[in-house]
JSON list of C-alpha atoms in Angstrom, two decimals:
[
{"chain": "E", "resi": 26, "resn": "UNK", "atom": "CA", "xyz": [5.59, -7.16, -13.30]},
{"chain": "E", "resi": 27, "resn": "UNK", "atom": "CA", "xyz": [7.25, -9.50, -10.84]},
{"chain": "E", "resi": 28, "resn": "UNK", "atom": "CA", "xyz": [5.75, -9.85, -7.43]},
{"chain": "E", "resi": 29, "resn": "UNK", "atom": "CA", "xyz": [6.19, -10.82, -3.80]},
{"chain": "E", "resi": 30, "resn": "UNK", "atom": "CA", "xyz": [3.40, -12.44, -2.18]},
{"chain": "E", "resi": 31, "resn": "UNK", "atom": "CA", "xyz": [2.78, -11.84, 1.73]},
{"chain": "E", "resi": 32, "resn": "UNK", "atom": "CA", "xyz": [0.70, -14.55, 3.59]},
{"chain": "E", "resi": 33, "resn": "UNK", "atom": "CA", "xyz": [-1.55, -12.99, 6.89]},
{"chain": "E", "resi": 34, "resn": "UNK", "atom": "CA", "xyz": [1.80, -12.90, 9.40]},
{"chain": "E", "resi": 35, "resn": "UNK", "atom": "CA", "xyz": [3.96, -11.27, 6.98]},
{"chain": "E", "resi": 36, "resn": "UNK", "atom": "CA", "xyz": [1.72, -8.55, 5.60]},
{"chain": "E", "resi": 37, "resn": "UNK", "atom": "CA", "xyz": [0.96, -7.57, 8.68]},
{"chain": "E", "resi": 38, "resn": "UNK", "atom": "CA", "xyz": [4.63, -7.14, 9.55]},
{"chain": "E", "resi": 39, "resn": "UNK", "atom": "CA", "xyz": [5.09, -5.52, 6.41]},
{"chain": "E", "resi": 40, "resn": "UNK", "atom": "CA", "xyz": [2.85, -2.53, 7.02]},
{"chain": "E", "resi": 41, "resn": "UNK", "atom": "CA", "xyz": [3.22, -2.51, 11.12]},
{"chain": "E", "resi": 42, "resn": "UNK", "atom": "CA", "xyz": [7.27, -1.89, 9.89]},
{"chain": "E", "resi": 43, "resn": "UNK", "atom": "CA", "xyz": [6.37, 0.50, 6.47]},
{"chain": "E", "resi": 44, "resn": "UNK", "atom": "CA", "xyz": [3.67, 2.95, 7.86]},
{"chain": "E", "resi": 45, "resn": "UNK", "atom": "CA", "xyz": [6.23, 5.92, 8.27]},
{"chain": "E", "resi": 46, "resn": "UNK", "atom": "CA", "xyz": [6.57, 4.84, 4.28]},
{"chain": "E", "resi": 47, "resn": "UNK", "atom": "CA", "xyz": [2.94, 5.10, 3.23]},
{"chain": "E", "resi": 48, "resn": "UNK", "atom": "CA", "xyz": [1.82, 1.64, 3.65]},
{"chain": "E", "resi": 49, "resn": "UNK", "atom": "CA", "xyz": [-1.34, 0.81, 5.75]},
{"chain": "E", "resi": 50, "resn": "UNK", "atom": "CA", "xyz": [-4.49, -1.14, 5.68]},
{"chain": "E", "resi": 51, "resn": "UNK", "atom": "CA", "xyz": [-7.85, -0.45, 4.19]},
{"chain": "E", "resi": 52, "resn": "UNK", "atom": "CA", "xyz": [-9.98, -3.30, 5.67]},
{"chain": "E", "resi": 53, "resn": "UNK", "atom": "CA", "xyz": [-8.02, -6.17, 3.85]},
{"chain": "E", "resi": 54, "resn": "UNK", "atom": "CA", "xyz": [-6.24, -4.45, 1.37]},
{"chain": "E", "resi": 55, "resn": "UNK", "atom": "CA", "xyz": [-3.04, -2.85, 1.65]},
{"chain": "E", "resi": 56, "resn": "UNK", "atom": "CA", "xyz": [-2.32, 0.73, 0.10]},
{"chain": "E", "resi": 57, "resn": "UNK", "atom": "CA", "xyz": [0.83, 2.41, -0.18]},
{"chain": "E", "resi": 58, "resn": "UNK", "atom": "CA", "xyz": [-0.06, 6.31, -0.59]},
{"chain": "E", "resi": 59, "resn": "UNK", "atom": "CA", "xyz": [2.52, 8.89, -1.89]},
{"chain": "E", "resi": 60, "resn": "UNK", "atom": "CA", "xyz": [1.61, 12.40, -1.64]},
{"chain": "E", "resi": 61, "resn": "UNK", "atom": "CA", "xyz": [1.44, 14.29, -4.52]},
{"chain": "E", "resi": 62, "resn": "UNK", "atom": "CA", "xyz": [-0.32, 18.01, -5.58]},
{"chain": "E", "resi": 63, "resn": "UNK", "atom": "CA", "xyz": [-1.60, 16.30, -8.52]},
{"chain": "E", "resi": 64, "resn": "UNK", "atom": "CA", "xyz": [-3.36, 13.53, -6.57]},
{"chain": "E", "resi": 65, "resn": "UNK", "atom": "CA", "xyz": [-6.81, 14.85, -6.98]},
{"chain": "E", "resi": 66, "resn": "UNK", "atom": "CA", "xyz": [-6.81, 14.60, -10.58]},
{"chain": "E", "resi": 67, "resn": "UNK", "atom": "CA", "xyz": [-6.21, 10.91, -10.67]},
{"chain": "E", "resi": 68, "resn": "UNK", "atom": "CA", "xyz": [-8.18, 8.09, -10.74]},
{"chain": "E", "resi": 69, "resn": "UNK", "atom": "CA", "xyz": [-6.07, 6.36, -8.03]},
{"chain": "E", "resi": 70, "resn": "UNK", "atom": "CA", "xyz": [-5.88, 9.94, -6.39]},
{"chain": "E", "resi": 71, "resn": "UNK", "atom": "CA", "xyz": [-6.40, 9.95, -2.46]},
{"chain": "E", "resi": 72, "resn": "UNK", "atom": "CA", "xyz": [-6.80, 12.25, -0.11]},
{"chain": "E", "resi": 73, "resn": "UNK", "atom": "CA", "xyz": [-5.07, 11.62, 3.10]},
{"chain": "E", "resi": 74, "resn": "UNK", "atom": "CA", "xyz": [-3.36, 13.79, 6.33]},
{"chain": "E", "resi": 75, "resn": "UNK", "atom": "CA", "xyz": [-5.03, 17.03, 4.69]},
{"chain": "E", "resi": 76, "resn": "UNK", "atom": "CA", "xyz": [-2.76, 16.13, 1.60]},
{"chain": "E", "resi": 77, "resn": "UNK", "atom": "CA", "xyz": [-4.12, 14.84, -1.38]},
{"chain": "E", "resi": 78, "resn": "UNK", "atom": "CA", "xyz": [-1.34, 11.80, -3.13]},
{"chain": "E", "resi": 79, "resn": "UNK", "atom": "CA", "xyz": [-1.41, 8.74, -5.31]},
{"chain": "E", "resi": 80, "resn": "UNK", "atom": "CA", "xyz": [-2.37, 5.10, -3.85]},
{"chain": "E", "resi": 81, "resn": "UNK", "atom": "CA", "xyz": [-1.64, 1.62, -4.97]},
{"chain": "E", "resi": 82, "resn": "UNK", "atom": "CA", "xyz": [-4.15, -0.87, -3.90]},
{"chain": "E", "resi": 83, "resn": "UNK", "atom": "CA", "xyz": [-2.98, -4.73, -2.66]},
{"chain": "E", "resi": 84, "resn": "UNK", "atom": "CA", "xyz": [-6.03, -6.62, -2.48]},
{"chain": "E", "resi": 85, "resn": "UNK", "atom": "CA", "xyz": [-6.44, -10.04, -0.67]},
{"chain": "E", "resi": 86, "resn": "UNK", "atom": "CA", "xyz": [-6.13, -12.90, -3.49]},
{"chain": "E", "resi": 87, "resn": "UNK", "atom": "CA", "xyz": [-8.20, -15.58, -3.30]},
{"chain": "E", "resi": 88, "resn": "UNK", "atom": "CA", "xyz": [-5.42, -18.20, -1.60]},
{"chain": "E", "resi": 89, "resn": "UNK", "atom": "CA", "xyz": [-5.95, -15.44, 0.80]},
{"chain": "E", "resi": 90, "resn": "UNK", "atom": "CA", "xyz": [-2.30, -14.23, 0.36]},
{"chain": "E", "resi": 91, "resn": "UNK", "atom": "CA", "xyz": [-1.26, -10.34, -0.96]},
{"chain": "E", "resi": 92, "resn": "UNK", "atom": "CA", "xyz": [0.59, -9.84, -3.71]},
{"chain": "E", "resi": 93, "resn": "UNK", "atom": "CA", "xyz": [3.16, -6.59, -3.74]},
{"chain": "E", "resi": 94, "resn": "UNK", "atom": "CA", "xyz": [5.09, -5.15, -6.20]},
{"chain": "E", "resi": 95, "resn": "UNK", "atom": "CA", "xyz": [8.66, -6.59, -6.00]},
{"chain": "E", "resi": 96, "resn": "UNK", "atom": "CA", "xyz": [9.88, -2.99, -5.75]},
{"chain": "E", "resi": 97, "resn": "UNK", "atom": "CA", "xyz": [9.48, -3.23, -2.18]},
{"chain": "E", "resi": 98, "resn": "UNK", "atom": "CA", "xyz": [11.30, -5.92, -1.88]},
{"chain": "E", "resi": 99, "resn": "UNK", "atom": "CA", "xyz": [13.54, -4.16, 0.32]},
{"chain": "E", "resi": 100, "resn": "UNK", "atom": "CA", "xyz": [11.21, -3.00, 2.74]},
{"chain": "E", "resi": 101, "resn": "UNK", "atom": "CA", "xyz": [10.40, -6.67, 3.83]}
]
């Protein structure tokens, strides 16, 4: 799966600009959450804003960039 990788200024504009869309920060890592009723079932399942959804986990890499799924592309 392609990807788009975010260096420390960027990601943090990323999510500062994409929280209304899921997206915020869990220590380093970024997680976009979508809600969903089926959310507790799942592995990735989260519970968040009395709602229980799905989350995607971005961790740091080791150049110290993130790399995010090029679906979001258009969020940037």
């Amino acid at each position: 799966m392609p990807k788009i990788t975010l260096n420390y200024e960027s990601a943090h504009e990323f999510v500062d600009k994409n929280k209304d869309k899921g997206f915020f920060w869990d220590g380093f890592t970024i997680v976009k959450w979508s809600p969903s009723n089926n959310g507790f079932m799942q592995p990735n399942g989260l519970f968040r804003n009395n709602k229980w959804g799905y989350s995607n986990r971005y961790n740091l890499t080791s150049s110290g960039t993130w790399e995010i799924s090029d679906k979001y592309a258009n969020l940037i």
